[in-house]
CSV table of C-alpha atoms and ligand atoms in Angstrom, one decimal:
chain,number,residue,atom,x,y,z
A,1,UNK,CA,187.3,93.4,114.6
A,2,UNK,CA,185.5,96.5,113.1
A,3,UNK,CA,181.8,96.1,112.7
A,4,UNK,CA,180.2,98.8,110.0
A,5,UNK,CA,176.9,99.1,112.6
A,6,UNK,CA,173.1,100.8,112.0
A,7,UNK,CA,172.7,103.8,110.7
A,8,UNK,CA,170.2,105.1,113.7
A,9,UNK,CA,167.2,106.8,111.8
A,10,UNK,CA,164.9,104.2,112.1
A,11,UNK,CA,164.4,100.5,114.5
A,12,UNK,CA,167.3,98.1,112.3
A,13,UNK,CA,165.1,95.2,111.1
A,14,UNK,CA,166.1,91.5,111.2
A,15,UNK,CA,168.1,91.4,108.0
A,16,UNK,CA,170.1,94.2,109.8
A,17,UNK,CA,170.3,92.1,112.8
A,18,UNK,CA,172.0,89.1,110.8
A,19,UNK,CA,174.8,91.0,109.7
A,20,UNK,CA,175.6,91.8,113.5
A,21,UNK,CA,174.9,89.1,114.6
A,22,UNK,CA,177.0,86.9,112.4
A,23,UNK,CA,180.1,89.3,114.1
A,24,UNK,CA,179.0,88.3,117.6
A,25,UNK,CA,179.2,84.7,116.5
A,26,UNK,CA,182.4,85.3,115.0
A,27,UNK,CA,184.2,87.0,118.3
A,28,UNK,CA,182.1,84.2,120.8
A,29,UNK,CA,183.8,81.7,118.3
A,30,UNK,CA,187.1,83.4,118.3
A,31,UNK,CA,187.4,83.8,122.1
A,32,UNK,CA,186.7,80.2,122.7
A,33,UNK,CA,189.2,79.3,120.6
A,34,UNK,CA,191.4,81.5,123.1
A,35,UNK,CA,192.0,84.4,121.1
A,36,UNK,CA,191.7,88.1,122.5
A,37,UNK,CA,189.0,89.7,120.4
A,38,UNK,CA,188.2,93.8,120.2
A,39,UNK,CA,185.3,94.5,119.2
A,40,UNK,CA,184.4,97.7,117.4
A,41,UNK,CA,181.4,98.6,116.0
A,42,UNK,CA,180.2,101.9,114.3
A,43,UNK,CA,177.2,103.9,115.1
A,44,UNK,CA,176.5,105.9,111.4
A,45,UNK,CA,174.8,109.0,112.6
A,46,UNK,CA,175.4,111.3,109.8
A,47,UNK,CA,176.1,111.3,106.0
A,48,UNK,CA,174.8,108.1,104.9
A,49,UNK,CA,172.6,109.0,102.2
A,50,UNK,CA,170.1,107.4,100.2
A,51,UNK,CA,171.4,106.6,96.9
A,52,UNK,CA,168.8,104.9,95.8
A,53,UNK,CA,166.5,107.2,95.3
A,54,UNK,CA,167.6,108.9,92.1
A,55,UNK,CA,165.8,112.6,93.0
A,56,UNK,CA,167.2,114.0,96.1
A,57,UNK,CA,169.7,111.1,97.3
A,58,UNK,CA,168.7,112.6,100.2
A,59,UNK,CA,170.3,112.0,104.3
A,60,UNK,CA,168.5,109.1,106.0
A,61,UNK,CA,169.1,110.9,109.1
A,62,UNK,CA,167.6,114.2,108.3
A,63,UNK,CA,164.9,112.5,106.3
A,64,UNK,CA,164.0,111.0,109.6
A,65,UNK,CA,163.8,114.4,111.5
A,66,UNK,CA,162.0,115.5,108.8
A,67,UNK,CA,159.5,112.7,109.1
A,68,UNK,CA,159.2,112.4,112.8
A,69,UNK,CA,159.6,116.0,113.9
A,70,UNK,CA,162.4,115.2,116.0
A,71,UNK,CA,166.4,117.2,115.3
A,72,UNK,CA,168.9,114.6,113.8
A,73,UNK,CA,170.6,114.8,116.8
A,74,UNK,CA,167.6,113.2,118.8
A,75,UNK,CA,167.1,111.0,116.3
A,76,UNK,CA,170.2,109.3,116.4
A,77,UNK,CA,169.7,109.8,120.4
A,78,UNK,CA,166.3,107.6,119.6
A,79,UNK,CA,167.3,105.1,117.7
A,80,UNK,CA,170.9,104.3,119.1
A,81,UNK,CA,168.9,103.5,122.5
A,82,UNK,CA,166.7,101.3,120.3
A,83,UNK,CA,169.7,99.3,119.4
A,84,UNK,CA,171.2,98.4,121.8
A,85,UNK,CA,168.6,97.2,123.6
A,86,UNK,CA,167.5,95.0,120.7
A,87,UNK,CA,171.5,93.8,120.7
A,88,UNK,CA,171.0,93.3,124.8
A,89,UNK,CA,167.4,91.2,123.6
A,90,UNK,CA,169.3,89.2,120.8
A,91,UNK,CA,171.9,88.4,123.6
A,92,UNK,CA,175.0,89.8,121.9
A,93,UNK,CA,177.8,90.9,123.7
A,94,UNK,CA,179.0,94.7,124.1
A,95,UNK,CA,181.5,95.8,122.1
A,96,UNK,CA,184.2,96.9,123.4
A,97,UNK,CA,183.1,100.8,122.1
A,98,UNK,CA,180.5,102.1,119.5
A,99,UNK,CA,182.0,104.7,118.0
A,100,UNK,CA,179.3,107.3,116.8
A,101,UNK,CA,180.2,109.3,113.4
A,102,UNK,CA,179.6,112.8,114.9
A,103,UNK,CA,181.9,112.1,117.9
A,104,UNK,CA,184.5,111.6,115.2
A,105,UNK,CA,184.4,114.4,112.9
A,106,UNK,CA,188.5,115.8,113.3
A,107,UNK,CA,189.4,112.5,112.5
A,108,UNK,CA,187.9,112.2,109.4
A,109,UNK,CA,189.6,115.8,108.5
A,110,UNK,CA,192.1,114.7,109.2
A,111,UNK,CA,192.2,111.7,107.0
A,112,UNK,CA,190.4,113.8,104.1
A,113,UNK,CA,193.8,116.2,104.5
A,114,UNK,CA,196.1,113.4,104.0
A,115,UNK,CA,193.9,112.3,101.2
A,116,UNK,CA,194.3,116.3,99.7
A,117,UNK,CA,198.4,116.4,99.7
A,118,UNK,CA,198.7,112.7,98.5
A,119,UNK,CA,197.5,113.7,95.8
A,120,UNK,CA,194.5,111.1,96.7
A,121,UNK,CA,191.7,113.6,96.7
A,122,UNK,CA,190.3,116.8,95.3
A,123,UNK,CA,188.4,119.8,96.0
A,124,UNK,CA,185.3,121.0,93.3
A,125,UNK,CA,182.3,122.7,94.2
A,126,UNK,CA,182.3,122.9,97.7
A,127,UNK,CA,183.1,119.2,98.0
A,128,UNK,CA,186.0,116.9,98.7
A,129,UNK,CA,186.3,113.6,96.5
A,130,UNK,CA,188.0,111.0,96.0
A,131,UNK,CA,190.0,110.3,92.6
A,132,UNK,CA,189.6,106.7,91.7
A,133,UNK,CA,192.3,106.6,88.9
A,134,UNK,CA,195.0,107.4,91.9
A,135,UNK,CA,194.0,104.3,93.6
A,136,UNK,CA,195.0,101.3,90.8
A,137,UNK,CA,193.2,98.3,93.4
A,138,UNK,CA,189.4,100.3,93.2
A,139,UNK,CA,187.4,97.3,92.9
A,140,UNK,CA,189.5,94.3,93.6
A,141,UNK,CA,187.5,93.6,96.6
A,142,UNK,CA,184.1,93.6,94.7
A,143,UNK,CA,185.3,92.7,91.7
A,144,UNK,CA,183.4,95.5,89.7
A,145,UNK,CA,184.9,96.8,87.1
A,146,UNK,CA,183.9,99.9,84.3
A,147,UNK,CA,180.4,100.5,84.8
A,148,UNK,CA,180.1,98.5,87.6
A,149,UNK,CA,182.5,100.8,89.6
A,150,UNK,CA,180.3,104.3,89.5
A,151,UNK,CA,179.3,104.3,93.5
A,152,UNK,CA,175.6,105.5,93.4
A,153,UNK,CA,175.4,105.3,89.7
A,154,UNK,CA,171.5,106.1,90.1
A,155,UNK,CA,172.3,109.1,91.8
A,156,UNK,CA,173.0,112.0,89.1
A,157,UNK,CA,176.6,112.5,88.9
A,158,UNK,CA,177.8,115.5,89.8
A,159,UNK,CA,179.3,117.4,87.5
A,160,UNK,CA,182.0,119.0,89.4
A,161,UNK,CA,183.9,115.4,89.4
A,162,UNK,CA,186.9,114.3,87.4
A,163,UNK,CA,185.6,111.1,87.0
A,164,UNK,CA,182.2,109.6,87.2
A,165,UNK,CA,183.8,106.9,89.7
A,166,UNK,CA,184.8,109.7,91.9
A,167,UNK,CA,182.9,109.3,95.3
A,168,UNK,CA,182.9,112.4,98.4
A,169,UNK,CA,184.4,112.7,101.2
A,170,UNK,CA,183.2,116.0,102.6
A,171,UNK,CA,179.6,117.7,100.8
A,172,UNK,CA,178.0,120.9,101.4
A,173,UNK,CA,175.0,121.9,101.3
A,174,UNK,CA,173.4,125.3,103.1
A,175,UNK,CA,169.9,123.0,104.0
A,176,UNK,CA,172.1,120.2,105.8
A,177,UNK,CA,170.7,120.1,109.7
A,178,UNK,CA,174.3,118.8,110.6
A,179,UNK,CA,177.4,120.7,109.6
A,180,UNK,CA,180.6,120.9,111.0
A,181,UNK,CA,182.8,123.7,109.8
A,182,UNK,CA,187.0,122.4,108.2
A,183,UNK,CA,189.6,123.5,106.6
A,184,UNK,CA,187.4,122.9,103.1
A,185,UNK,CA,184.4,124.5,104.0
A,186,UNK,CA,181.5,123.9,106.0
A,187,UNK,CA,179.8,120.9,105.5
A,188,UNK,CA,179.6,117.3,106.4
A,189,UNK,CA,181.6,113.7,105.8
A,190,UNK,CA,180.4,111.0,103.3
A,191,UNK,CA,179.6,107.7,105.0
A,192,UNK,CA,182.6,106.0,103.6
A,193,UNK,CA,184.9,108.6,105.5
A,194,UNK,CA,183.3,107.8,108.6
A,195,UNK,CA,184.5,103.9,109.0
A,196,UNK,CA,188.2,104.4,107.3
A,197,UNK,CA,188.5,107.4,109.8
A,198,UNK,CA,186.6,105.9,112.8
A,199,UNK,CA,187.9,102.2,112.6
A,200,UNK,CA,192.1,103.4,111.8
A,201,UNK,CA,191.5,105.9,114.7
A,202,UNK,CA,190.6,103.2,117.8
A,203,UNK,CA,191.9,100.1,115.8
A,204,UNK,CA,194.9,101.0,114.1
A,205,UNK,CA,196.5,100.9,110.7
A,206,UNK,CA,195.7,97.8,109.5
A,207,UNK,CA,192.6,96.1,111.2
A,208,UNK,CA,193.0,92.3,111.4
A,209,UNK,CA,188.9,91.5,110.2
A,210,UNK,CA,186.5,93.9,109.3
A,211,UNK,CA,183.1,92.9,108.6
A,212,UNK,CA,179.3,94.0,107.7
A,213,UNK,CA,176.3,93.3,105.3
A,214,UNK,CA,177.5,91.9,101.7
A,215,UNK,CA,175.6,95.3,100.4
A,216,UNK,CA,178.0,97.1,102.1
A,217,UNK,CA,181.1,95.6,100.0
A,218,UNK,CA,180.0,98.0,97.1
A,219,UNK,CA,180.6,100.9,97.5
A,220,UNK,CA,181.5,101.5,101.1
A,221,UNK,CA,184.1,99.0,101.8
A,222,UNK,CA,185.5,99.1,98.5
A,223,UNK,CA,185.6,103.2,99.7
A,224,UNK,CA,186.9,102.5,102.7
A,225,UNK,CA,190.1,100.7,101.3
A,226,UNK,CA,190.9,103.5,98.7
A,227,UNK,CA,190.7,106.1,101.6
A,228,UNK,CA,192.7,103.8,104.9
A,229,UNK,CA,195.8,102.7,102.2
A,230,UNK,CA,195.3,106.1,100.4
A,231,UNK,CA,196.2,107.3,103.6
A,232,UNK,CA,198.9,105.5,105.2
A,233,UNK,CA,200.4,103.8,102.3
A,234,UNK,CA,199.8,100.1,104.1
A,235,UNK,CA,197.2,97.1,104.6
A,236,UNK,CA,194.3,98.3,105.7
A,237,UNK,CA,192.7,95.0,106.6
A,238,UNK,CA,193.4,91.5,106.9
A,239,UNK,CA,190.1,89.3,106.4
A,240,UNK,CA,186.9,90.9,105.0
A,241,UNK,CA,183.9,88.7,106.0
A,242,UNK,CA,180.3,89.8,104.9
A,243,UNK,CA,176.9,87.8,105.9
A,244,UNK,CA,174.3,87.6,103.0
A,245,UNK,CA,171.2,89.7,103.5
A,246,UNK,CA,168.1,87.6,104.5
A,247,UNK,CA,165.2,86.8,102.8
A,248,UNK,CA,161.8,87.5,103.8
A,249,UNK,CA,159.2,84.3,103.0
A,250,UNK,CA,161.2,83.9,100.0
A,251,UNK,CA,162.1,87.1,98.7
A,252,UNK,CA,164.5,89.8,99.6
A,253,UNK,CA,163.8,91.7,102.5
A,254,UNK,CA,164.8,95.1,103.0
A,255,UNK,CA,163.6,98.7,104.3
A,256,UNK,CA,163.1,100.3,100.5
A,257,UNK,CA,161.3,97.8,100.1
A,258,UNK,CA,159.0,98.0,102.8
A,259,UNK,CA,158.6,94.4,104.0
A,260,UNK,CA,160.8,93.6,107.2
A,261,UNK,CA,160.8,92.9,111.1
A,262,UNK,CA,161.6,94.7,113.7
A,263,UNK,CA,163.1,92.7,116.9
A,264,UNK,CA,159.7,95.1,118.7
A,265,UNK,CA,157.4,93.8,116.0
A,266,UNK,CA,158.4,90.5,116.2
A,267,UNK,CA,158.2,90.5,119.8
A,268,UNK,CA,154.6,92.4,119.9
A,269,UNK,CA,153.5,89.4,118.2
A,270,UNK,CA,154.9,87.6,120.9
A,271,UNK,CA,158.0,85.7,119.2
A,272,UNK,CA,160.8,85.5,122.0
A,273,UNK,CA,163.7,87.5,120.5
A,274,UNK,CA,166.1,85.0,121.7
A,275,UNK,CA,163.8,82.9,119.0
A,276,UNK,CA,165.0,85.2,116.8
A,277,UNK,CA,168.4,84.9,117.5
A,278,UNK,CA,168.5,81.1,117.1
A,279,UNK,CA,166.7,81.0,113.8
A,280,UNK,CA,168.9,83.6,112.2
A,281,UNK,CA,172.4,81.8,113.4
A,282,UNK,CA,170.9,78.1,111.9
A,283,UNK,CA,172.0,78.7,108.4
A,284,UNK,CA,176.0,79.6,108.0
A,285,UNK,CA,176.3,83.7,107.4
A,286,UNK,CA,176.9,83.2,103.8
A,287,UNK,CA,174.5,81.0,102.7
A,288,UNK,CA,170.7,82.4,102.0
A,289,UNK,CA,168.9,81.9,104.9
A,290,UNK,CA,164.8,82.3,104.1
A,291,UNK,CA,163.2,83.8,107.5
A,292,UNK,CA,160.0,82.7,107.9
A,293,UNK,CA,157.5,83.2,111.3
A,294,UNK,CA,156.5,79.2,111.2
A,295,UNK,CA,160.8,79.2,110.9
A,296,UNK,CA,161.0,81.3,114.2
A,297,UNK,CA,158.2,79.0,115.7
A,298,UNK,CA,160.5,76.4,115.7
A,299,UNK,CA,163.0,78.2,116.5
A,300,UNK,CA,161.7,79.1,120.0
A,301,UNK,CA,161.3,75.2,120.4
A,302,UNK,CA,164.4,74.6,120.2
A,303,UNK,CA,165.8,77.3,122.2
A,304,UNK,CA,162.8,75.8,124.9
A,305,UNK,CA,164.4,72.4,124.1
A,306,UNK,CA,168.0,73.3,125.2
A,307,UNK,CA,166.9,75.1,128.0
A,308,UNK,CA,165.1,71.8,129.5
A,309,UNK,CA,167.8,69.8,128.5
A,310,UNK,CA,170.7,72.0,130.8
A,311,UNK,CA,168.0,71.7,134.2
A,312,UNK,CA,168.0,68.4,132.6
A,313,UNK,CA,171.3,67.0,132.8
A,314,UNK,CA,171.8,69.4,135.9
A,315,UNK,CA,169.5,67.0,138.0
A,316,UNK,CA,170.9,64.3,136.5
A,317,UNK,CA,174.2,65.3,136.9
A,318,UNK,CA,173.3,65.7,140.8
A,319,UNK,CA,176.6,65.8,142.6
A,320,UNK,CA,178.8,64.3,139.9
A,321,UNK,CA,181.7,66.2,138.7
A,322,UNK,CA,182.6,65.9,134.5
A,323,UNK,CA,185.3,63.1,133.9
A,324,UNK,CA,186.4,61.8,130.9
A,325,UNK,CA,183.7,62.3,128.7
A,326,UNK,CA,182.7,59.4,126.8
A,327,UNK,CA,182.9,58.9,122.9
A,328,UNK,CA,179.5,60.3,122.2
A,329,UNK,CA,180.2,63.2,124.0
A,330,UNK,CA,183.7,64.0,121.9
A,331,UNK,CA,182.0,63.5,119.3
A,332,UNK,CA,179.1,66.0,119.4
A,333,UNK,CA,181.8,68.6,120.6
A,334,UNK,CA,184.2,67.8,117.2
A,335,UNK,CA,181.1,68.1,115.1
A,336,UNK,CA,180.8,71.3,116.5
A,337,UNK,CA,184.2,72.6,116.7
A,338,UNK,CA,184.9,71.8,112.8
A,339,UNK,CA,181.6,73.1,111.9
A,340,UNK,CA,183.1,76.3,113.7
A,341,UNK,CA,186.2,76.3,112.0
A,342,UNK,CA,184.7,75.5,109.2
A,343,UNK,CA,184.1,79.0,107.8
A,344,UNK,CA,181.3,79.5,111.0
A,345,UNK,CA,179.0,76.6,109.7
A,346,UNK,CA,176.5,77.5,112.8
A,347,UNK,CA,174.2,75.0,111.2
A,348,UNK,CA,176.7,72.4,111.2
A,349,UNK,CA,177.5,73.4,114.6
A,350,UNK,CA,173.8,73.2,115.4
A,351,UNK,CA,173.7,69.2,114.2
A,352,UNK,CA,176.9,68.9,116.9
A,353,UNK,CA,174.5,70.7,120.0
A,354,UNK,CA,171.8,68.0,118.9
A,355,UNK,CA,173.0,64.7,118.6
A,356,UNK,CA,174.7,65.2,122.3
A,357,UNK,CA,170.6,66.3,123.3
A,358,UNK,CA,169.5,63.3,121.6
A,359,UNK,CA,171.9,60.7,122.7
A,360,UNK,CA,171.9,62.0,126.0
A,361,UNK,CA,168.7,61.3,126.0
A,362,UNK,CA,168.8,57.3,124.1
A,363,UNK,CA,171.2,56.8,126.7
A,364,UNK,CA,169.8,58.2,130.0
A,365,UNK,CA,172.7,59.8,130.8
A,366,UNK,CA,173.3,60.1,134.6
A,367,UNK,CA,176.4,61.0,137.0
A,368,UNK,CA,179.7,62.1,135.1
A,369,UNK,CA,178.1,61.6,131.5
A,370,UNK,CA,175.3,64.0,132.2
A,371,UNK,CA,177.9,66.3,134.2
A,372,UNK,CA,180.2,66.0,131.0
A,373,UNK,CA,177.8,66.7,128.7
A,374,UNK,CA,176.1,70.1,130.7
A,375,UNK,CA,180.1,70.9,130.6
A,376,UNK,CA,179.8,70.7,126.5
A,377,UNK,CA,176.3,72.2,126.3
A,378,UNK,CA,177.8,75.2,128.3
A,379,UNK,CA,181.2,75.9,126.0
A,380,UNK,CA,178.7,75.5,123.1
A,381,UNK,CA,176.2,78.2,124.3
A,382,UNK,CA,179.7,80.5,125.4
A,383,UNK,CA,178.9,81.0,120.7
A,384,UNK,CA,175.3,80.2,120.8
A,385,UNK,CA,174.5,82.7,123.6
A,386,UNK,CA,170.9,81.5,124.0
A,387,UNK,CA,170.2,79.3,127.6
A,388,UNK,CA,169.7,83.0,129.1
A,389,UNK,CA,169.0,85.9,128.1
A,390,UNK,CA,169.1,88.8,130.2
A,391,UNK,CA,165.6,90.0,129.3
A,392,UNK,CA,161.6,89.1,129.5
A,393,UNK,CA,161.9,85.6,127.5
A,394,UNK,CA,158.3,85.0,127.2
A,395,UNK,CA,157.7,81.6,128.7
A,396,UNK,CA,160.8,80.5,127.1
A,397,UNK,CA,161.5,78.3,129.6
A,398,UNK,CA,158.0,76.6,130.3
A,399,UNK,CA,157.7,72.8,129.0
A,400,UNK,CA,155.4,72.6,127.1
A,401,UNK,CA,152.6,69.3,127.3
A,402,UNK,CA,154.6,67.6,124.5
A,403,UNK,CA,157.7,68.4,126.2
A,404,UNK,CA,156.3,66.8,129.8
A,405,UNK,CA,154.6,63.8,127.8
A,406,UNK,CA,158.3,63.0,126.2
A,407,UNK,CA,160.1,63.0,129.8
A,408,UNK,CA,157.3,60.6,130.9
A,409,UNK,CA,157.3,58.6,128.5
A,410,UNK,CA,161.0,58.4,128.9
A,411,UNK,CA,160.3,57.9,132.6
A,412,UNK,CA,158.9,55.2,131.9
A,413,UNK,CA,161.1,53.2,129.6
A,414,UNK,CA,164.0,53.6,132.3
A,415,UNK,CA,161.6,52.0,134.7
A,416,UNK,CA,160.8,49.5,132.2
A,417,UNK,CA,164.9,48.9,132.1
A,418,UNK,CA,164.9,48.8,135.6
A,419,UNK,CA,167.3,52.6,135.4
A,420,UNK,CA,166.5,53.7,138.4
A,421,UNK,CA,168.9,56.5,138.7
A,422,UNK,CA,167.6,57.7,135.0
A,423,UNK,CA,163.8,57.0,136.7
A,424,UNK,CA,164.1,59.2,139.7
A,425,UNK,CA,165.9,62.0,137.5
A,426,UNK,CA,162.9,61.8,135.5
A,427,UNK,CA,160.5,62.2,138.3
A,428,UNK,CA,162.7,65.0,140.1
A,429,UNK,CA,162.6,66.9,136.6
A,430,UNK,CA,159.1,66.8,136.3
A,431,UNK,CA,158.5,67.4,139.9
A,432,UNK,CA,160.1,71.0,139.6
A,433,UNK,CA,158.2,71.6,136.8
A,434,UNK,CA,155.4,71.5,138.6
A,435,UNK,CA,154.1,67.9,137.1
A,436,UNK,CA,151.8,66.2,139.1
A,437,UNK,CA,151.7,62.5,138.3
A,438,UNK,CA,148.4,60.4,138.2
A,439,UNK,CA,147.7,56.8,138.4
A,440,UNK,CA,146.4,55.6,135.0
A,441,UNK,CA,144.7,53.0,133.8
A,442,UNK,CA,146.4,49.8,132.0
A,443,UNK,CA,149.9,51.6,132.4
A,444,UNK,CA,149.0,55.0,131.2
A,445,UNK,CA,150.3,57.6,132.9
A,446,UNK,CA,148.2,61.0,133.3
A,447,UNK,CA,149.5,64.0,134.5
A,448,UNK,CA,148.6,68.1,135.9
A,449,UNK,CA,149.9,71.0,136.5
A,450,UNK,CA,149.6,72.0,140.0
A,451,UNK,CA,150.9,75.6,139.4
A,452,UNK,CA,154.1,75.5,142.1
A,453,UNK,CA,156.5,75.5,139.5
A,454,UNK,CA,160.2,75.5,140.9
A,455,UNK,CA,162.2,77.8,139.4
A,456,UNK,CA,165.1,75.9,137.2
A,457,UNK,CA,168.6,75.1,139.3
A,458,UNK,CA,171.3,77.3,138.4
B,501,ZN,ZN1,181.1,100.7,107.3
């Protein structure tokens, strides 16, 4: 599986992360389903032009380098490191490789040479262009035809192109800061050739899955297909999957509109990154997802509820091992699995997760049932990845007042129902949270924090 990764010229924003996170969830679900996944995500550190700037079409790396007074290599280093940090904070599993474009120039040059030899490309004005007319399938993925097939249409069409649809594989520009020698002269690769050359050199001529954001469909992925299939004559990708872009407060979020959040900014505002992960998982990847700060707060409280639930089931299970799961657990598991199999419907899968939680609470599950519920939850979390994060979780595992009151209410109900086992579990749970219960008048229980919270059981 190959995922189009970040262009490392600025911090990735949560709209970018929606696409990367969807790839993480896809990989996790495939692995839980018994597949072995070789995941590769590229790092674009050269050649990605700002094609929405009609004047210059400037290289994003070079633009950042001028702005920050660092050379493009330092910019790449800085934002690649930041990307890796963010990725860990979001609980994303590491891919087997994060190939950098600048480390694969020879592979790109080889692919371009092959395309020149087979007549899919031509040299003009110091550049090499792909001859779109030589590849009749161009436009198949995006469904674009005619005028819509002109890549970077708003950039002034280079005069030396034979066809306005043609796109650059190699460019020359004496002012460009990142340059390499090649058989076609000194210059630098286009963005699209990076992904077809790197994915094929690491994963072979045909990939099972290639992902990206929906903005990548055209021209980026259309061009990748033309290059890869033009070079090998074999199908390039069996399944293309694209995440829908993210909306922010009802509008499109994008770097060019300047309305976006980075993980760092949200953290500074007090939002734990793992809540961002949960917020992005709440909608299926191809659905419109409207990101709001209120939604993010709800996501944080959902994560906290799931963590408290896990601890509670652990206590309630005691020494018991999971046995034959009762139907309320198998039904929740079925809901989760069927939703994930339905084109990664994470929203339906979360229904399964919270059904498990509600039913376990309603039934005051203990012993083997609690152990089975915990096993089901841990399996869900192999996909969701929200129960534990290696980084600071901003107090997410601490119980809020309403959650403590909920535990007390359920303990009272258990006592009234003479379910002493359940009542004891809830008492222990409250004690573990450092909550002291005080005798109240007329059966009302008051409580206070003693400040001696024990670490959650593992
Ligand atoms: Zn790509």
